[in-house]
Tab-separated table of C-alpha atoms in Angstrom:
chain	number	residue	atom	x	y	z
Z	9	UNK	CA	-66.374	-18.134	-79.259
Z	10	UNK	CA	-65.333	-21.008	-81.133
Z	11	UNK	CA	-61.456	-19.530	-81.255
Z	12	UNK	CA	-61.354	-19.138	-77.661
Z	13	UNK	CA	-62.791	-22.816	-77.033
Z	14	UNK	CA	-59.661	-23.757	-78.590
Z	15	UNK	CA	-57.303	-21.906	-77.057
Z	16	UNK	CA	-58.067	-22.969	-73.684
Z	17	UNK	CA	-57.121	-26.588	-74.038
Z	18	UNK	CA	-53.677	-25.200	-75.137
Z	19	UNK	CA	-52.914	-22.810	-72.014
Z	20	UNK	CA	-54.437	-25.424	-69.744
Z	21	UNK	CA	-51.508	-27.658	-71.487
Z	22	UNK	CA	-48.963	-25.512	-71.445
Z	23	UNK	CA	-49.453	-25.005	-67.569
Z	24	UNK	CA	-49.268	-28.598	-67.401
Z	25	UNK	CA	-46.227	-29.254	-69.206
Z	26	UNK	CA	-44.923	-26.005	-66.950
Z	27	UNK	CA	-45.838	-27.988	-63.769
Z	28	UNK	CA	-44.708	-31.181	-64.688
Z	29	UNK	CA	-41.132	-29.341	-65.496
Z	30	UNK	CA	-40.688	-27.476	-62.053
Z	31	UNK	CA	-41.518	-30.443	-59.904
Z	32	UNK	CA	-38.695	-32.199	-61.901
Z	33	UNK	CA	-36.149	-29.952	-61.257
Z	34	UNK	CA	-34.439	-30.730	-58.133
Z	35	UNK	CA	-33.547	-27.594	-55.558
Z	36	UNK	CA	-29.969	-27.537	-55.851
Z	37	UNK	CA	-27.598	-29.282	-58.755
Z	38	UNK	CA	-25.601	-32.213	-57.795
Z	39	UNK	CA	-21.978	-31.239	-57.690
Z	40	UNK	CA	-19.941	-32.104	-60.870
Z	41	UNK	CA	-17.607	-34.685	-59.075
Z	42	UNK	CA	-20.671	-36.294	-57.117
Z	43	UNK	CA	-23.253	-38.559	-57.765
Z	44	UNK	CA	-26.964	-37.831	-56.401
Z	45	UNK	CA	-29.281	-40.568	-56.204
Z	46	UNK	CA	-33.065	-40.521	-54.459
Z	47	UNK	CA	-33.522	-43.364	-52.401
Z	48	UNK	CA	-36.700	-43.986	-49.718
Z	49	UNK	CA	-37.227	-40.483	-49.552
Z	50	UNK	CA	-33.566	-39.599	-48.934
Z	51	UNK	CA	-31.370	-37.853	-50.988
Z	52	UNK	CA	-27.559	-39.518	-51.374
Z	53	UNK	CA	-24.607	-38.028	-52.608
Z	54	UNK	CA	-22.214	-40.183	-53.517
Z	55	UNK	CA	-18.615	-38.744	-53.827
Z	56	UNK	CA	-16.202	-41.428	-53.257
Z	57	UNK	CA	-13.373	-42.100	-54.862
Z	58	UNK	CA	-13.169	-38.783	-57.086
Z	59	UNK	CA	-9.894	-37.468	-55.951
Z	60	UNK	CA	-11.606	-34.123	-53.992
Z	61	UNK	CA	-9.045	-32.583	-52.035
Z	62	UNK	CA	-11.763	-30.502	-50.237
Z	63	UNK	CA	-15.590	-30.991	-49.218
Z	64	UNK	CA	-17.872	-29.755	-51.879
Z	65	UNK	CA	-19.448	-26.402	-51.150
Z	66	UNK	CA	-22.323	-26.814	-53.705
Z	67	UNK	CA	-24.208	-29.653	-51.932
Z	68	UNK	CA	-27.779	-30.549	-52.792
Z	69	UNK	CA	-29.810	-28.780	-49.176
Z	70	UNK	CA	-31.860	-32.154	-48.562
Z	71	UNK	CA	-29.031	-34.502	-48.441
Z	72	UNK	CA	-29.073	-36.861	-45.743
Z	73	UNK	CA	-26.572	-39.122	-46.723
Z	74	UNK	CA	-23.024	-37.979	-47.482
Z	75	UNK	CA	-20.452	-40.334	-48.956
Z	76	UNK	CA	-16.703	-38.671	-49.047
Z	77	UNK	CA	-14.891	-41.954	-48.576
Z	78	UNK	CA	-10.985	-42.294	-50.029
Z	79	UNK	CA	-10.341	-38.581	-51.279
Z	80	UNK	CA	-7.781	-36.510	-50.226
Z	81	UNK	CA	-9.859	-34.566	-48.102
Z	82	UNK	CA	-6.926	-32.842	-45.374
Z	83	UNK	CA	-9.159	-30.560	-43.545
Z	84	UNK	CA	-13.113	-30.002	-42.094
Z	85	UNK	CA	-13.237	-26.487	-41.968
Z	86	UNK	CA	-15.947	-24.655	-40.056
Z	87	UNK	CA	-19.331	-24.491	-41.020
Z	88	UNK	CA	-18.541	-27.315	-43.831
Z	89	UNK	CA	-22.235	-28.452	-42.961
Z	90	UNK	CA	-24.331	-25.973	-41.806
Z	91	UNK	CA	-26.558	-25.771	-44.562
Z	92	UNK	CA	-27.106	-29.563	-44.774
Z	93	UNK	CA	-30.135	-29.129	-42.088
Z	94	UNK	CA	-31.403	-33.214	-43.216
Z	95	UNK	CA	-27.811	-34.531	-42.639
Z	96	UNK	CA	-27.864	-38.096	-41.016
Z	97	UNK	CA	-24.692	-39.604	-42.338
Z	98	UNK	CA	-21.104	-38.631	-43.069
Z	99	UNK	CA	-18.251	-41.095	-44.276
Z	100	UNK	CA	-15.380	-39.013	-44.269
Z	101	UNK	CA	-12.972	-42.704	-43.768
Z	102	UNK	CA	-9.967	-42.880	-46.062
Z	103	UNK	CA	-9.337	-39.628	-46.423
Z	104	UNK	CA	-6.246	-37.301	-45.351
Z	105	UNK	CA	-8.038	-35.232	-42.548
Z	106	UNK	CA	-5.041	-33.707	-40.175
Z	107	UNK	CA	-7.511	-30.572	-38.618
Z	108	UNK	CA	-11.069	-30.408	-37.837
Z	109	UNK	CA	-12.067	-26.722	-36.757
Z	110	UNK	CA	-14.111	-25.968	-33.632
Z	111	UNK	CA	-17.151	-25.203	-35.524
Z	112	UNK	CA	-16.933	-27.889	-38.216
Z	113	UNK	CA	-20.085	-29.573	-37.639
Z	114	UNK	CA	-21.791	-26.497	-36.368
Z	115	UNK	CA	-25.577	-26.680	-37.838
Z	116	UNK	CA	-25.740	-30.537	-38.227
Z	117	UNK	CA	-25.748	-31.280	-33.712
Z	118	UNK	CA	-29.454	-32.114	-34.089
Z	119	UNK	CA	-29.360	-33.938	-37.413
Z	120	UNK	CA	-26.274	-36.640	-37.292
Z	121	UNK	CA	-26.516	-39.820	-36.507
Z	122	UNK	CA	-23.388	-41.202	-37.593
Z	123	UNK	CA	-20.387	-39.773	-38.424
Z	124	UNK	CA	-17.260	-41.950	-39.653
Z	125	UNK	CA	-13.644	-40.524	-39.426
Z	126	UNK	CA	-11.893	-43.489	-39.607
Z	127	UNK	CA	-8.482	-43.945	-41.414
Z	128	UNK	CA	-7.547	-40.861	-41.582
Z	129	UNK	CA	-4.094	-38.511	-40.090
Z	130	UNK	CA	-6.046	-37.003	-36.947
Z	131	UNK	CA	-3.773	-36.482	-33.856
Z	132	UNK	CA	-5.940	-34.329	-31.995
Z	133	UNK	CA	-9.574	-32.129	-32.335
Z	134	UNK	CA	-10.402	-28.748	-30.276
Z	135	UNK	CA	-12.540	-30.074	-27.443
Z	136	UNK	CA	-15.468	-28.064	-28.791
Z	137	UNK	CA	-15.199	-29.731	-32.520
Z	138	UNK	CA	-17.631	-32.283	-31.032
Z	139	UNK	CA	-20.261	-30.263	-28.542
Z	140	UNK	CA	-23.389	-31.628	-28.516
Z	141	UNK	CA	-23.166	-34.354	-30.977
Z	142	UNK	CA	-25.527	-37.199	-30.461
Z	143	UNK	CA	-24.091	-39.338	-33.756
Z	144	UNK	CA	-22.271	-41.991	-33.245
Z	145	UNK	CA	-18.599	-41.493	-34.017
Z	146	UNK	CA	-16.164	-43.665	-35.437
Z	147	UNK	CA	-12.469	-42.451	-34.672
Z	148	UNK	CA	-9.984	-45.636	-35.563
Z	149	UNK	CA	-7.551	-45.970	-37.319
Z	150	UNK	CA	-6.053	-42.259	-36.755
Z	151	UNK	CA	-2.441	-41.256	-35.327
Z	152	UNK	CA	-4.087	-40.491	-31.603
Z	153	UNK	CA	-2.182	-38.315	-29.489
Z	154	UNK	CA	-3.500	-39.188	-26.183
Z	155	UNK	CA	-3.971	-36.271	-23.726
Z	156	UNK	CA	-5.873	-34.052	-21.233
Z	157	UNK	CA	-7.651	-32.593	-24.550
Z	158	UNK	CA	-8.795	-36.062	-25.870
Z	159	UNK	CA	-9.671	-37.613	-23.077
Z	160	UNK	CA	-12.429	-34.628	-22.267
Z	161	UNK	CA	-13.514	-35.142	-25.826
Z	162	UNK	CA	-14.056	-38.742	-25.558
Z	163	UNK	CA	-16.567	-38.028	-22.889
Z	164	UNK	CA	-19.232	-36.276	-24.525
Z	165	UNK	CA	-18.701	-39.026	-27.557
Z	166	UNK	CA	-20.594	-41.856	-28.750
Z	167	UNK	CA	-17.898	-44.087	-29.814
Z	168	UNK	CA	-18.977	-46.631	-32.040
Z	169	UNK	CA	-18.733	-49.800	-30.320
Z	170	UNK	CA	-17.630	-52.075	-33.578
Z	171	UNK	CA	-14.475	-50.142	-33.482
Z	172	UNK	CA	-13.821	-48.319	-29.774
Z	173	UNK	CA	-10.959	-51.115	-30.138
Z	174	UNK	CA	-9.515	-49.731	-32.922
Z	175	UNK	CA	-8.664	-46.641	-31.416
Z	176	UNK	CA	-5.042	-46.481	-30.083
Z	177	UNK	CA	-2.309	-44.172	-28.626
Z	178	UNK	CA	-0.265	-43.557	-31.217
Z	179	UNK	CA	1.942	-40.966	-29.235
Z	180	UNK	CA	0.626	-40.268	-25.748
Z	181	UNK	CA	2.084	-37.851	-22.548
Z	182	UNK	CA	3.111	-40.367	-20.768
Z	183	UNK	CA	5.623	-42.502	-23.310
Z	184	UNK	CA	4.698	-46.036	-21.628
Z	185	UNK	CA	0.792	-45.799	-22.478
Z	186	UNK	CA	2.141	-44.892	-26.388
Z	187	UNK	CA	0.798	-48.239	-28.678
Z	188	UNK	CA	-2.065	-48.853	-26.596
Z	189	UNK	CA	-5.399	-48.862	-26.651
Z	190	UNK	CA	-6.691	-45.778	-25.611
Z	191	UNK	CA	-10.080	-47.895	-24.361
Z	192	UNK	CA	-8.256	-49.790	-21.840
Z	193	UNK	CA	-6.046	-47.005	-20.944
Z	194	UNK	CA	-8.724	-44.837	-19.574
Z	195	UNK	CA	-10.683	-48.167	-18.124
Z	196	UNK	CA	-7.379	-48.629	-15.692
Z	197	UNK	CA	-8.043	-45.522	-14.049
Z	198	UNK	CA	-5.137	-43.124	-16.039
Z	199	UNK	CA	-6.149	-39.368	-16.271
Z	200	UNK	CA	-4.274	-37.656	-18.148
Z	201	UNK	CA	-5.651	-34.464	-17.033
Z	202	UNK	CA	-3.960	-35.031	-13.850
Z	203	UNK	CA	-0.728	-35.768	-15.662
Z	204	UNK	CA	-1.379	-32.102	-17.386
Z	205	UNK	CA	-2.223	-30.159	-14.649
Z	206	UNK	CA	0.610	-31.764	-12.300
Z	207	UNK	CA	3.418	-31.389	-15.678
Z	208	UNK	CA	1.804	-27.378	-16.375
Z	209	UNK	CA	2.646	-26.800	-12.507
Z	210	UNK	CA	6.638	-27.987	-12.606
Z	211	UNK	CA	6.701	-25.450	-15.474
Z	212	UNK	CA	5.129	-22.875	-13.714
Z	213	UNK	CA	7.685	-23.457	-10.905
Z	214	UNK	CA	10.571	-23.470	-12.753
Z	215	UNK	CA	9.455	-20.577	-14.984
Z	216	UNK	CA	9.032	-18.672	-11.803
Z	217	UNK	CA	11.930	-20.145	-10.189
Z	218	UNK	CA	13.718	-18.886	-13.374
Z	219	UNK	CA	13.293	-15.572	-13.077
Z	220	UNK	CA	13.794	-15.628	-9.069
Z	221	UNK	CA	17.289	-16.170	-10.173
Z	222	UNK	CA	17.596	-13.647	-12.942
Z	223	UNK	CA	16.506	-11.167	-10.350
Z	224	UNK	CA	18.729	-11.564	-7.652
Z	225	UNK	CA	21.612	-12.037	-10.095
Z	226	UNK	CA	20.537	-8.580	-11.074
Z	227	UNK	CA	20.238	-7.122	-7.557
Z	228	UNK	CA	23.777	-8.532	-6.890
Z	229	UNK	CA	25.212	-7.282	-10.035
Z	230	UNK	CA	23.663	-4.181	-8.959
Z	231	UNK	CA	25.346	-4.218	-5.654
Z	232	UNK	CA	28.433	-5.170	-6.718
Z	233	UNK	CA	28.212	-2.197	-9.474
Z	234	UNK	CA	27.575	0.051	-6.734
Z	235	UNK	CA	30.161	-0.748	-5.067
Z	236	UNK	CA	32.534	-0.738	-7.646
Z	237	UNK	CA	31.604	2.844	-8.220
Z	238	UNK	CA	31.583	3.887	-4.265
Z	239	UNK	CA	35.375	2.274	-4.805
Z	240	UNK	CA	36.358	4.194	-7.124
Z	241	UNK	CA	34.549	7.813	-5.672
Z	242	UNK	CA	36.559	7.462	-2.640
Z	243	UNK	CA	40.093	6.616	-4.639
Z	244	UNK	CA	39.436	9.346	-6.168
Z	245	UNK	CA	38.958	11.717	-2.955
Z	246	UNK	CA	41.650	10.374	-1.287
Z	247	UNK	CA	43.796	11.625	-4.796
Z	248	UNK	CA	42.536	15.017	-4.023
Z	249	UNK	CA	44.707	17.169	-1.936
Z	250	UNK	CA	43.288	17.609	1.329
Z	251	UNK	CA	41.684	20.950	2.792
Z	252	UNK	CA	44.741	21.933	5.520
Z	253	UNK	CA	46.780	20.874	2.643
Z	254	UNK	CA	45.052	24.005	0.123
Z	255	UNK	CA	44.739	26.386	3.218
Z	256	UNK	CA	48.445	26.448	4.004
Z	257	UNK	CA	49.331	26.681	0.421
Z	258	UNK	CA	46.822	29.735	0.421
Z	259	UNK	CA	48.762	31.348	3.311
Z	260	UNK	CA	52.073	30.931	1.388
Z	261	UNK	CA	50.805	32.518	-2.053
Z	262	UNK	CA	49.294	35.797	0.597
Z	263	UNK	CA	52.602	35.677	2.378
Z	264	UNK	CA	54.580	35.944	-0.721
Z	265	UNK	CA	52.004	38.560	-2.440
């Protein structure tokens, strides 16, 4: 009895020790070139500044904040988020972003609050990229090419209001709004849907103007081929000696026989 009062103290400290270790270990590793800190609850990985040319795919599940600010980041790919169910905050400002995929923030609709994607080398987003984000959105700073595309984009956005100013036509449809704020462009009334829609039908007329022309260039070259031909069929009948012609020769070959 006395040997197994003493082991119990031992397992009971073991399990203990056990306990203490699990709750320690955090769910998922912090990335190599990130930094993971615990703050109020949250969960913040830091990654600026480490020269990633890509978003990690190893991310901690309970981050809510995500720092990616001056990498060399050139593309949000689909799904880049999805597992990130806690995400609040994304910096991805400074960075070389040129394409965001339709389903880049696919997962995350419910969870972001604020999303910055300033500085970076963004001309234009799929109009879906954005669907049923509630975060605010910070967009300056980027090469905008104002169009139809953006302009339906913009209004299902919540622009953040510290920089809607920043955001400018870098290249636009219409050459004379090009330099300008894309705020005040749209707040004078410009639609550049309009501008689309009225620039997509002069191409549909001349593409079907086009080919009104290559057909009845064909249908005269046919016509004139035709005739051509009918030309020369009835040059060549006229060559051929005619029937009176071959009878009275006939009579003289009888005659002679």
């Amino acid at each position: 009895e006395g040997a197994v009062r003493q082991k119990r103290p031992l397992s009971l400290s073991c399990g203990l020790l056990f306990g203490l270790f699990i709750a320690s270990t955090p769910v998922m590793a912090c990335p190599s070139s990130c930094h993971c800190i615990e703050k109020s609850g949250m969960t913040v990985v830091q990654c600026m500044s480490r020269n990633l040319e890509k978003i990690p795919s190893d991310l901690p599940r309970d981050t809510v904040v995500l720092l990616l600010a001056s990498n060399h980041i050139t593309h949000i790919p689909n799904h880049a988020f999805s597992e990130l169910h806690y995400l609040q905050e994304v910096d991805l400002s400074n960075n070389d972003i040129e394409t965001v995929d339709v389903g880049a923030f696919h997962g995350v609709s419910d969870s972001l609050l604020f999303l910055d994607l300033s500085n970076n080398n963004i001309q234009s987003v799929p109009k879906e990229a954005f669907a049923r984000l509630r975060a605010k959105i910070s967009l300056s700073n980027n090469p905008w090419h104002c169009e139809c595309t953006l302009q339906e984009v913009l209004r299902e956005l919540r622009l953040d209001p510290e920089t809607v100013n920043e955001v400018i036509c870098h290249t636009a449809v219409q050459e004379e709004y090009a330099g300008k704020l894309l705020i005040q462009v749209l707040d004078s009334g410009i639609n550049f849907c309009n501008f689309h829609h009225k620039t997509t039908d002069v191409a549909m007329f001349v593409t079907m103007f086009g080919w009104f022309t290559m057909v009845i260039a064909y249908v005269i070259y046919y016509v004139r081929h035709n005739q051509e031909d009918a030309r020369r069929h009835l040059e060549y009948l006229k060559s051929l000696p005619s029937s009176s012609q071959i009878s009275k020769d006939f009579d003289t070959i009888s005659t002679v026989l």
